[in-house]
Short mmCIF file of N, CA and C in Angstrom, two decimals:
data_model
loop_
_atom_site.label_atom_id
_atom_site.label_comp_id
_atom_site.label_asym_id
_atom_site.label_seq_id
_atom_site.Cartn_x
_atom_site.Cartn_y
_atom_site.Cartn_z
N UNK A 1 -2.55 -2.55 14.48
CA UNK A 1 -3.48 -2.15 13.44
C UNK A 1 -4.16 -0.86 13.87
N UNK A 2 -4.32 0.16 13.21
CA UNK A 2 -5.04 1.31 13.30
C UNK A 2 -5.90 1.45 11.74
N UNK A 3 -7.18 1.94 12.26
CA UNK A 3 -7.67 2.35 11.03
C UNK A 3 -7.97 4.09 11.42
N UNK A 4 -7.96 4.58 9.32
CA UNK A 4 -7.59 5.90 9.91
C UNK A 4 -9.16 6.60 8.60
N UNK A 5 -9.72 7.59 8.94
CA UNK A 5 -10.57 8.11 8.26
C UNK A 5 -10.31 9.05 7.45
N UNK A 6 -9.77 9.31 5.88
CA UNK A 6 -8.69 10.30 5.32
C UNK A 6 -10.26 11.30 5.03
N UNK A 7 -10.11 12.34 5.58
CA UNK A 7 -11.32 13.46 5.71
C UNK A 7 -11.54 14.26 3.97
N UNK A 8 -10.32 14.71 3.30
CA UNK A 8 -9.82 15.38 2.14
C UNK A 8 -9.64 13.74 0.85
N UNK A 9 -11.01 13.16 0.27
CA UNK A 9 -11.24 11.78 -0.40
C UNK A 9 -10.18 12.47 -1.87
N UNK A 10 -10.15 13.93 -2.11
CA UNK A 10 -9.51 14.36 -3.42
C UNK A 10 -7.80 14.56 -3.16
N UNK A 11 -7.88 15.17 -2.26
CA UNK A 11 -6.44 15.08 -2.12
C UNK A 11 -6.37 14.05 -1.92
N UNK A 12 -6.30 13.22 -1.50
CA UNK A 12 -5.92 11.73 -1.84
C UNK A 12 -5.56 11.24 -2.20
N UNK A 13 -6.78 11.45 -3.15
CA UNK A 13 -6.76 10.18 -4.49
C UNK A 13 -5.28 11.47 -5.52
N UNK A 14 -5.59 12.60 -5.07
CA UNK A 14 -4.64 13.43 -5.98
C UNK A 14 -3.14 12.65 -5.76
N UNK A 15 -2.61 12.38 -4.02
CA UNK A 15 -1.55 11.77 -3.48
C UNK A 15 -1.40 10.02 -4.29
N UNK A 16 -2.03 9.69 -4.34
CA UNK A 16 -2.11 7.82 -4.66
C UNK A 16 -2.37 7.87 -6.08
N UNK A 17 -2.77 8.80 -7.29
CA UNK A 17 -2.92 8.35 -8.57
C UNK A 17 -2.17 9.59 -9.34
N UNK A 18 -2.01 10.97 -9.11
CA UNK A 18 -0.97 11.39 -9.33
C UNK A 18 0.21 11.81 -9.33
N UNK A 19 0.07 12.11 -7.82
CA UNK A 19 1.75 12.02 -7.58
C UNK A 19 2.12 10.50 -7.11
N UNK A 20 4.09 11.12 -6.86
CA UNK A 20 4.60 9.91 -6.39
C UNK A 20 4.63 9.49 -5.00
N UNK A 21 3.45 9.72 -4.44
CA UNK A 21 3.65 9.82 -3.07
C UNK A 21 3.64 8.22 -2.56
N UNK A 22 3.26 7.69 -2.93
CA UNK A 22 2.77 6.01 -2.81
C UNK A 22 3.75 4.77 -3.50
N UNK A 23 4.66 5.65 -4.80
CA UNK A 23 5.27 4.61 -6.01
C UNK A 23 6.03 3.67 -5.48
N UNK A 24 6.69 4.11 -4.07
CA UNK A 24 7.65 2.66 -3.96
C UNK A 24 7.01 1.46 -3.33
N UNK A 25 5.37 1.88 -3.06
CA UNK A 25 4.83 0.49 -1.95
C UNK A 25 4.61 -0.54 -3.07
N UNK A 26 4.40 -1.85 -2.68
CA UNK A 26 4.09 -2.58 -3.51
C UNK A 26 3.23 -3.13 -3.76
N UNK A 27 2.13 -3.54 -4.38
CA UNK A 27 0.82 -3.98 -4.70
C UNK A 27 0.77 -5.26 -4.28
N UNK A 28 -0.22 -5.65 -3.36
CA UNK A 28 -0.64 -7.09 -2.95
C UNK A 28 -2.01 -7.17 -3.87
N UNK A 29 -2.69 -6.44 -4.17
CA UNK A 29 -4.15 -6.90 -4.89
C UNK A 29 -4.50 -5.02 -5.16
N UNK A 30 -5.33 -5.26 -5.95
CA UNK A 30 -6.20 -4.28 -6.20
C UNK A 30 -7.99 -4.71 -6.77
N UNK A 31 -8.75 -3.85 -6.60
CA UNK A 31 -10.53 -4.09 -7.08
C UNK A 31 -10.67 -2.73 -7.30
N UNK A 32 -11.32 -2.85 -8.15
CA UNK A 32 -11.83 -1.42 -8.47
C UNK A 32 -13.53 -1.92 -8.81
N UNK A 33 -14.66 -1.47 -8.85
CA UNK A 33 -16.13 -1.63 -9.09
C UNK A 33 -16.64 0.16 -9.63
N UNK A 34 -16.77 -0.15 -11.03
CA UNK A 34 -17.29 1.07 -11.31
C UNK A 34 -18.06 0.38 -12.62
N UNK A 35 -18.30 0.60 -13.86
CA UNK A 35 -19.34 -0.06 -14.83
C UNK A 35 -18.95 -1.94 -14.81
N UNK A 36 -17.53 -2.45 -14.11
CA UNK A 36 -16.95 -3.33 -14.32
C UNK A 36 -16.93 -3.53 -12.56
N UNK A 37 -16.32 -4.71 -12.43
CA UNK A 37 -15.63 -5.26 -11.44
C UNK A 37 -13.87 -5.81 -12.16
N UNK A 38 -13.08 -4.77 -11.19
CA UNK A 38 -11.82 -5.17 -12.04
C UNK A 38 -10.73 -5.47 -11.17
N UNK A 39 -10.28 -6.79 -10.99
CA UNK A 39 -9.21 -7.28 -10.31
C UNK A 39 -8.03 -7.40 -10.59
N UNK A 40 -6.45 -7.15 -9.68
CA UNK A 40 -5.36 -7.33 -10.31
C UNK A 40 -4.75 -7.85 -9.16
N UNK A 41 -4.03 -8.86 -9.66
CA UNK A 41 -3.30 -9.45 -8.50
C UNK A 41 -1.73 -9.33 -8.59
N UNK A 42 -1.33 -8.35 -7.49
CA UNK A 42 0.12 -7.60 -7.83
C UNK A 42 0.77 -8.83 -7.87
N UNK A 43 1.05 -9.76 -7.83
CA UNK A 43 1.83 -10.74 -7.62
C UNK A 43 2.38 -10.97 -8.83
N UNK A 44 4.21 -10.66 -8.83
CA UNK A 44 4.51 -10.74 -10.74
C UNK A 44 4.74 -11.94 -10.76
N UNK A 45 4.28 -12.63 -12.19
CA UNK A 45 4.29 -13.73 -12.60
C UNK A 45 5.56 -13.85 -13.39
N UNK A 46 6.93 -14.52 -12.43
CA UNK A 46 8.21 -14.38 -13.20
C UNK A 46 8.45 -14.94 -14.18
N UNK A 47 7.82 -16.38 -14.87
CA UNK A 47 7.80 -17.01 -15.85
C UNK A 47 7.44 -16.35 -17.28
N UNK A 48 6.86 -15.24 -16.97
CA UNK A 48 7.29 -14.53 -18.01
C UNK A 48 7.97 -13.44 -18.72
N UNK A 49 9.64 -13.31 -17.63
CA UNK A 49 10.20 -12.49 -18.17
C UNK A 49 11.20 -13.27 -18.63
N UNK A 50 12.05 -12.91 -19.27
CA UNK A 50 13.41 -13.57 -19.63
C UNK A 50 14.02 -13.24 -18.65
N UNK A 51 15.88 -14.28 -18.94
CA UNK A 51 16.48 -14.09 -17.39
C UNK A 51 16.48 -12.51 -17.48
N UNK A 52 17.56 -11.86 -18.18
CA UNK A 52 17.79 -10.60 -18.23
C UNK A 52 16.59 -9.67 -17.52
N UNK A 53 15.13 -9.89 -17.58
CA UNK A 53 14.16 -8.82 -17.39
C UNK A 53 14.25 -9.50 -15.56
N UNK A 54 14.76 -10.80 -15.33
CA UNK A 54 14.32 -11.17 -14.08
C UNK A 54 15.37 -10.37 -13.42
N UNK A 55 16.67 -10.44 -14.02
CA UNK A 55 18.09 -9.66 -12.72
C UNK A 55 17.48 -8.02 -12.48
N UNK A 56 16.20 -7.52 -12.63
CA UNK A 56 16.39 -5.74 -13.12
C UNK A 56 15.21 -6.26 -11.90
N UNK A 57 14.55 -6.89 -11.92
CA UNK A 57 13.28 -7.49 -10.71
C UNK A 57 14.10 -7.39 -9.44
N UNK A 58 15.34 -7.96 -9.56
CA UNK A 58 16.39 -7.93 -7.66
C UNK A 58 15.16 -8.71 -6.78
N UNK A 59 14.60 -9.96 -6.85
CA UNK A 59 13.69 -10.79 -6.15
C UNK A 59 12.59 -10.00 -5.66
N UNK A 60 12.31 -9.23 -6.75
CA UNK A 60 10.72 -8.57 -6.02
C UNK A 60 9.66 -9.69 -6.68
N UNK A 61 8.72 -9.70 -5.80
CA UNK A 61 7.55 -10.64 -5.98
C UNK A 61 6.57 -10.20 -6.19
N UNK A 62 6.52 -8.47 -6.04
CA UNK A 62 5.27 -7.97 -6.24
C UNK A 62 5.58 -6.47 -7.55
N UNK A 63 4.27 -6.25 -7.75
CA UNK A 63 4.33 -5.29 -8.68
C UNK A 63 4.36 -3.59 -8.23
N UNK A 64 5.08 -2.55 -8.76
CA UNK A 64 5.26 -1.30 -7.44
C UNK A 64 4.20 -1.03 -8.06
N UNK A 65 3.32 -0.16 -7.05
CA UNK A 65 2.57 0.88 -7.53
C UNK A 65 2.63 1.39 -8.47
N UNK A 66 3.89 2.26 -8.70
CA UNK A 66 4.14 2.86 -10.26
C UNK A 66 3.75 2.29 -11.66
N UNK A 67 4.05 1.02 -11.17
CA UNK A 67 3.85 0.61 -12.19
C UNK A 67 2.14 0.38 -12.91
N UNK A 68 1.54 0.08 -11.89
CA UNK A 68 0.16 -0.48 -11.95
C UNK A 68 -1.28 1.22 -11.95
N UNK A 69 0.00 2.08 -11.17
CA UNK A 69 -0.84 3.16 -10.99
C UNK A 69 -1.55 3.80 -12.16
N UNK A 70 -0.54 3.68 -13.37
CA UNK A 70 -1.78 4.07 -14.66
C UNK A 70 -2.93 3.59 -15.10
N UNK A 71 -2.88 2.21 -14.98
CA UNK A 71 -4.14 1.26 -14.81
C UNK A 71 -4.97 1.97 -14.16
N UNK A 72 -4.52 2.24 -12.65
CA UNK A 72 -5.99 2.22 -11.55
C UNK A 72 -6.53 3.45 -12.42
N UNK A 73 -5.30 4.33 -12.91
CA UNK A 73 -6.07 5.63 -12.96
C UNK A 73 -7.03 5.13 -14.18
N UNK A 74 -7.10 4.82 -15.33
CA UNK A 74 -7.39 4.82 -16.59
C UNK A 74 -8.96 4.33 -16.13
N UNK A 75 -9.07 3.21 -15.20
CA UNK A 75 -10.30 2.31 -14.53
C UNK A 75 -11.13 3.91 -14.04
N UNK A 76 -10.72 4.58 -13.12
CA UNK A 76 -11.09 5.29 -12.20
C UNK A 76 -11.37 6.42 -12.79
N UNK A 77 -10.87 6.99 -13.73
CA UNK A 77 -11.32 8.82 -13.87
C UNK A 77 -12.16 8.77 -14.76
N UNK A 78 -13.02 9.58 -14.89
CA UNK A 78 -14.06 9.58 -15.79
C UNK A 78 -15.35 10.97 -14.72
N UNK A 79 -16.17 10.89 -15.50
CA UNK A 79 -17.39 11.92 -14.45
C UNK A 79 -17.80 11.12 -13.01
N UNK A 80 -18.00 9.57 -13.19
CA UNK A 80 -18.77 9.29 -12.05
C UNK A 80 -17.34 8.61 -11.10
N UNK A 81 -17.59 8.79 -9.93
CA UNK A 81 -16.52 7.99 -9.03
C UNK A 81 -16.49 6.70 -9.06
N UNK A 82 -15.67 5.84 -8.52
CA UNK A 82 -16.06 4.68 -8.69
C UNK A 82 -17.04 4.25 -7.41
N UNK A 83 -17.36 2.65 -7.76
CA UNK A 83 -18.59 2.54 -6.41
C UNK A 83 -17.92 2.13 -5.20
N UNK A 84 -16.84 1.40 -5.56
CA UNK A 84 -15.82 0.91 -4.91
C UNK A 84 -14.54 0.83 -4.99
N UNK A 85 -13.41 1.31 -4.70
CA UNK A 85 -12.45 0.29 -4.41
C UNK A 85 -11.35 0.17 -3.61
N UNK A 86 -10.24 -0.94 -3.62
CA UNK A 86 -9.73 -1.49 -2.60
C UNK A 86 -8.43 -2.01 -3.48
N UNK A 87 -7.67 -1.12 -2.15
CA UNK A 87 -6.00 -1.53 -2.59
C UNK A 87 -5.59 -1.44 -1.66
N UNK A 88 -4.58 -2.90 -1.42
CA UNK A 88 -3.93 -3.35 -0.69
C UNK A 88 -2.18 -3.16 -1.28
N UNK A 89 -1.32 -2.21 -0.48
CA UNK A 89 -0.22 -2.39 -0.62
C UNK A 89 0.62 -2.68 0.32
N UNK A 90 2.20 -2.97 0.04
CA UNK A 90 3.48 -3.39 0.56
C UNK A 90 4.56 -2.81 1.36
N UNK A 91 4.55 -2.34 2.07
CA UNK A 91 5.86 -1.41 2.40
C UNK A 91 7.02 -2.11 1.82
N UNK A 92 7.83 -2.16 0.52
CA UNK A 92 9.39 -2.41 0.49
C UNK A 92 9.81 -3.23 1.39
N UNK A 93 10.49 -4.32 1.16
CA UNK A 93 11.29 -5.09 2.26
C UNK A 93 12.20 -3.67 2.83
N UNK A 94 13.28 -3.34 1.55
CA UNK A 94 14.50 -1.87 2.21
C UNK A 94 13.58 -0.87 3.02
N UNK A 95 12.22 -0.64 2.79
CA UNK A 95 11.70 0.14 3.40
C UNK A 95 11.53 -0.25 4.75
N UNK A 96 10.88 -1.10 5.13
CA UNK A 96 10.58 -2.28 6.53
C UNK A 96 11.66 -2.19 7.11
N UNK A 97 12.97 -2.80 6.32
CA UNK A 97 13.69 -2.94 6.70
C UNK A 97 14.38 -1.33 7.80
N UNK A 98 14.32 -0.53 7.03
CA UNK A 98 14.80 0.65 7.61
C UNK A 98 13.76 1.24 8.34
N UNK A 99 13.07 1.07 8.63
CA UNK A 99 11.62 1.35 9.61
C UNK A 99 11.83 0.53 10.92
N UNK A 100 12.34 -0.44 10.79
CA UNK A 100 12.31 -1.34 12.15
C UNK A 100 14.09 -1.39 12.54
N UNK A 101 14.81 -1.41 11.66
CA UNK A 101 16.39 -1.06 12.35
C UNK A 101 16.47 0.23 12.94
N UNK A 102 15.83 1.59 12.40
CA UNK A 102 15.58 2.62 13.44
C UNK A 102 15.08 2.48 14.55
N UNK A 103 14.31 2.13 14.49
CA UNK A 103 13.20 2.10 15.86
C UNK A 103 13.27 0.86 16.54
N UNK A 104 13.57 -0.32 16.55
CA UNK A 104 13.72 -1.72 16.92
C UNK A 104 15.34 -1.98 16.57
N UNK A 105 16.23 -1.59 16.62
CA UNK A 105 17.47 -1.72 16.40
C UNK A 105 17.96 -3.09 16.66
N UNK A 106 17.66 -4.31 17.28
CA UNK A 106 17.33 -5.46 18.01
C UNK A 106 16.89 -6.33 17.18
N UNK A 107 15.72 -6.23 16.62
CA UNK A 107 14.42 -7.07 16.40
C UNK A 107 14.95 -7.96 15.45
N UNK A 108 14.88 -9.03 15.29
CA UNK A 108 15.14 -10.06 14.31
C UNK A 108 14.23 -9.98 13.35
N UNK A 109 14.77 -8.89 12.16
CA UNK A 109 14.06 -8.81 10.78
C UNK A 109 13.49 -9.68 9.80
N UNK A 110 13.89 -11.40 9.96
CA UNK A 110 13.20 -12.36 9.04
C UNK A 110 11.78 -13.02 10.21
N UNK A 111 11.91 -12.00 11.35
CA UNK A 111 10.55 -12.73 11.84
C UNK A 111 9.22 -11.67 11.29
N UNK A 112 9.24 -10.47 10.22
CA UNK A 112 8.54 -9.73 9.93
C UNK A 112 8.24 -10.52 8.58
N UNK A 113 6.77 -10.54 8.39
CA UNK A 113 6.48 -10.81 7.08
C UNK A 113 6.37 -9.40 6.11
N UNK A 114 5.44 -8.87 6.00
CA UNK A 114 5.11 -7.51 5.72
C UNK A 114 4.37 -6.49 6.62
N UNK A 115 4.51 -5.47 5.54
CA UNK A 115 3.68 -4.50 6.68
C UNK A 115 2.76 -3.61 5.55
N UNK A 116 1.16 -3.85 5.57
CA UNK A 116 0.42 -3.70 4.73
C UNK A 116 -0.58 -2.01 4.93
N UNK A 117 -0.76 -1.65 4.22
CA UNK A 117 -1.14 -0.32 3.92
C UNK A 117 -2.80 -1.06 3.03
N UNK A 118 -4.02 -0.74 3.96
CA UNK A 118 -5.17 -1.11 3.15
C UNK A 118 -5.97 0.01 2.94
N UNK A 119 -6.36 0.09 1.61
CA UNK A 119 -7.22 1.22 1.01
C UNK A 119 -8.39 1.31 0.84
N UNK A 120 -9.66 1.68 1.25
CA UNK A 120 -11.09 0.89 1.06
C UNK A 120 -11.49 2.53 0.76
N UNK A 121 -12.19 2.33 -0.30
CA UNK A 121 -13.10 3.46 -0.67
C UNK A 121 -14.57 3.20 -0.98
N UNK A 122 -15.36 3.87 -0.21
CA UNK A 122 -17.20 3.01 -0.71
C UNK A 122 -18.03 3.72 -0.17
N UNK A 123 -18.84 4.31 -0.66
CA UNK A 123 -20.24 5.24 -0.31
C UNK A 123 -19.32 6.90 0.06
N UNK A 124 -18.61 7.22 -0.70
CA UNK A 124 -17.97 8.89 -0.46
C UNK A 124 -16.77 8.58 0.57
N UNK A 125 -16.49 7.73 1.63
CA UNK A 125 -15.50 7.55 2.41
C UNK A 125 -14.79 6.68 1.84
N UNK A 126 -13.26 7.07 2.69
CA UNK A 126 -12.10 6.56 2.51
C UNK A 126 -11.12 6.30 3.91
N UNK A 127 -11.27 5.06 3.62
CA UNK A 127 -10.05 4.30 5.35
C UNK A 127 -8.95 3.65 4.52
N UNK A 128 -8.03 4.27 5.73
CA UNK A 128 -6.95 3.20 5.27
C UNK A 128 -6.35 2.58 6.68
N UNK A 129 -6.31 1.07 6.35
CA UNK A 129 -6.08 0.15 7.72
C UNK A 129 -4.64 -0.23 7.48
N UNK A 130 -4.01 -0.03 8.42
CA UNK A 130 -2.65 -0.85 8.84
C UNK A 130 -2.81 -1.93 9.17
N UNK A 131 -1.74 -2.89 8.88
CA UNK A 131 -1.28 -4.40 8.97
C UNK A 131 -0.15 -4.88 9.39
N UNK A 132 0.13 -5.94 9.80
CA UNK A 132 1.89 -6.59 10.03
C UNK A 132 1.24 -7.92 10.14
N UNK A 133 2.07 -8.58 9.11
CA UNK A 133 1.75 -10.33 8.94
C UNK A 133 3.44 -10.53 9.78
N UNK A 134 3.35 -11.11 10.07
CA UNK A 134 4.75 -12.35 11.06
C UNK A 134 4.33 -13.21 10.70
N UNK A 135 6.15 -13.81 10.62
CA UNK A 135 6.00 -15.55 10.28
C UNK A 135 6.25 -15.90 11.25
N UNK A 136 6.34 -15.73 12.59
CA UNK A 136 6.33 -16.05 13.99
C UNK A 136 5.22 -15.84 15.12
N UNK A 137 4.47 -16.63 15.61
CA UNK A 137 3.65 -16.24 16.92
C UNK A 137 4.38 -15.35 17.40
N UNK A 138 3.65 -13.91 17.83
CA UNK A 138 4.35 -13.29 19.02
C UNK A 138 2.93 -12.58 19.82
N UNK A 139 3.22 -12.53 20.80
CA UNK A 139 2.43 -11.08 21.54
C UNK A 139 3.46 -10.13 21.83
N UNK A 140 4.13 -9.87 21.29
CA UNK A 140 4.71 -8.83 21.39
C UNK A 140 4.41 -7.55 19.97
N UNK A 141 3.76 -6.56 20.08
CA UNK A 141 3.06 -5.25 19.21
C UNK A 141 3.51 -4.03 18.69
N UNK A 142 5.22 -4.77 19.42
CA UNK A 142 6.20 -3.56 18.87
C UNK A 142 6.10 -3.18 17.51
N UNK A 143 6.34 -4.22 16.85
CA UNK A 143 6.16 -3.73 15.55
C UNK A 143 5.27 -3.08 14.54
N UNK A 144 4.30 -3.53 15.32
CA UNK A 144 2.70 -3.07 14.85
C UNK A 144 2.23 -1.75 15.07
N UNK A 145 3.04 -1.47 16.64
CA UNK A 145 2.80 -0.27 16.82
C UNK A 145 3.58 1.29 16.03
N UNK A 146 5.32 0.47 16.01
CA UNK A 146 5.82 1.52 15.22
C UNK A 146 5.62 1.96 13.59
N UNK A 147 5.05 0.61 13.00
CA UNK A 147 4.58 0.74 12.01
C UNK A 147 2.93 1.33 11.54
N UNK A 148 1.74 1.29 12.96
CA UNK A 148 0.80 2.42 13.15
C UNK A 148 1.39 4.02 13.21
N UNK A 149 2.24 4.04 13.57
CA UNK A 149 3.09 5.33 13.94
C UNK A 149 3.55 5.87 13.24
N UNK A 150 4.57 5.38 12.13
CA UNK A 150 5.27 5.28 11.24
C UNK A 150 4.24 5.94 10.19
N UNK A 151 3.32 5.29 9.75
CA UNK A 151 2.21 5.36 8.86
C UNK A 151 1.16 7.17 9.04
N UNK A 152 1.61 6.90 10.49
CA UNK A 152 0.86 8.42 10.34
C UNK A 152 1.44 9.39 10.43
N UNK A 153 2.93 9.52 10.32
CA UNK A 153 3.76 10.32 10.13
C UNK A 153 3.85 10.59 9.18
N UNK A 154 4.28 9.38 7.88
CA UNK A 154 3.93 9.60 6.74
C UNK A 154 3.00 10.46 6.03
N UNK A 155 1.64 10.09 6.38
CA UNK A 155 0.81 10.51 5.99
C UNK A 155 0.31 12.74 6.09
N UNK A 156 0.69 12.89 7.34
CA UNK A 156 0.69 13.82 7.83
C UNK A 156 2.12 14.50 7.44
N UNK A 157 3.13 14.01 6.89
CA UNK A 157 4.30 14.42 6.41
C UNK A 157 3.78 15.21 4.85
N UNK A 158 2.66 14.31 4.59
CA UNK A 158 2.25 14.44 2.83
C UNK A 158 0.91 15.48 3.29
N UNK A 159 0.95 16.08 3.82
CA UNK A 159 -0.23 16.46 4.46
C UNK A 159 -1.85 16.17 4.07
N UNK A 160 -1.89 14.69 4.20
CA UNK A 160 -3.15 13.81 4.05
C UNK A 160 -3.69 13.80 5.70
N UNK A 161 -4.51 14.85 5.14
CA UNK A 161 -5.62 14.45 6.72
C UNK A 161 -6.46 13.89 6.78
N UNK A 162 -6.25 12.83 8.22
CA UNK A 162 -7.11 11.78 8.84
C UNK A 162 -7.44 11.98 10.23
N UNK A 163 -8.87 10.91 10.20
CA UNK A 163 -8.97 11.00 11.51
C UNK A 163 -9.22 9.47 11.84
N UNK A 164 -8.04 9.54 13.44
CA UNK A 164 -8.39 7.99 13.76
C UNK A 164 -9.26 7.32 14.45
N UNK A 165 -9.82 5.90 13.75
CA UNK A 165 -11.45 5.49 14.09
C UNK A 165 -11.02 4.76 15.52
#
């Protein structure tokens, strides 16, 4: 886990609500707090697609960014900022997946649960915390670490500057 302090709160938000810099992660939750308190829980509810809308899903369980990103924006722009909010996303299984066969070439891939990207915005600042859930006890931080690593490459690839807390 690393948490990171993104210094530039506009470029940012420019990276995560207008471009595509973010579209393939996948939404675990979102909050937004601005005249409302507004919750979404990425989690798609398959019972309501038909089969046909379910085969175009390929067993995703969560909702992409893209999809949800017009929402946040519609909640969010206006004159005043919001007071709060908080988004939690997914790295892609294919993404994970190719993140840890590079770098862990070895590692037994069904012992990774996800690897989470957290967004907290509140009083003018903005952090974003890294995560790795396992469905296995380990002390072993390999993964945690290449995926701290990973994350700030990214980031600095998109040239989002941070500083780490």
């Amino acid at each position: 886990m690393v948490s990171l302090h993104v210094v530039d709160v506009k470029s940012f938000m420019n990276h995560l609500l207008i471009q595509n810099v973010f579209d393939n992660f996948l939404l675990s939750e979102l909050e937004i707090i601005t005249y409302n308190q507004f919750k979404i829980n990425g989690k798609l509810n398959t019972g309501w697609y038909d089969e046909e809308e379910k085969e175009t899903l390929e067993d995703r369980q969560y909702s992409t960014w893209s999809e949800i990103k017009p929402i946040a924006f519609s909640l969010m722009k206006g004159k005043k900022v919001p007071a709060m909010f908080k988004i939690v996303l997914i790295l892609s299984p294919a993404n994970t997946k190719k993140i840890i066969e590079k770098a862990l070439p070895s590692f037994d891939l069904s012992q990774i649960g996800s690897l989470y990207l957290n967004i907290r915005y509140e009083n003018g600042n903005l952090h974003l915390i890294t995560g790795v859930s396992m469905k296995v006890f380990t002390m072993d931080k390999t993964v945690e670490q290449e995926w701290d690593s990973n994350m700030k490459r990214f980031l600095k690839h998109f040239e989002i500057v941070f500083e780490e807390e």
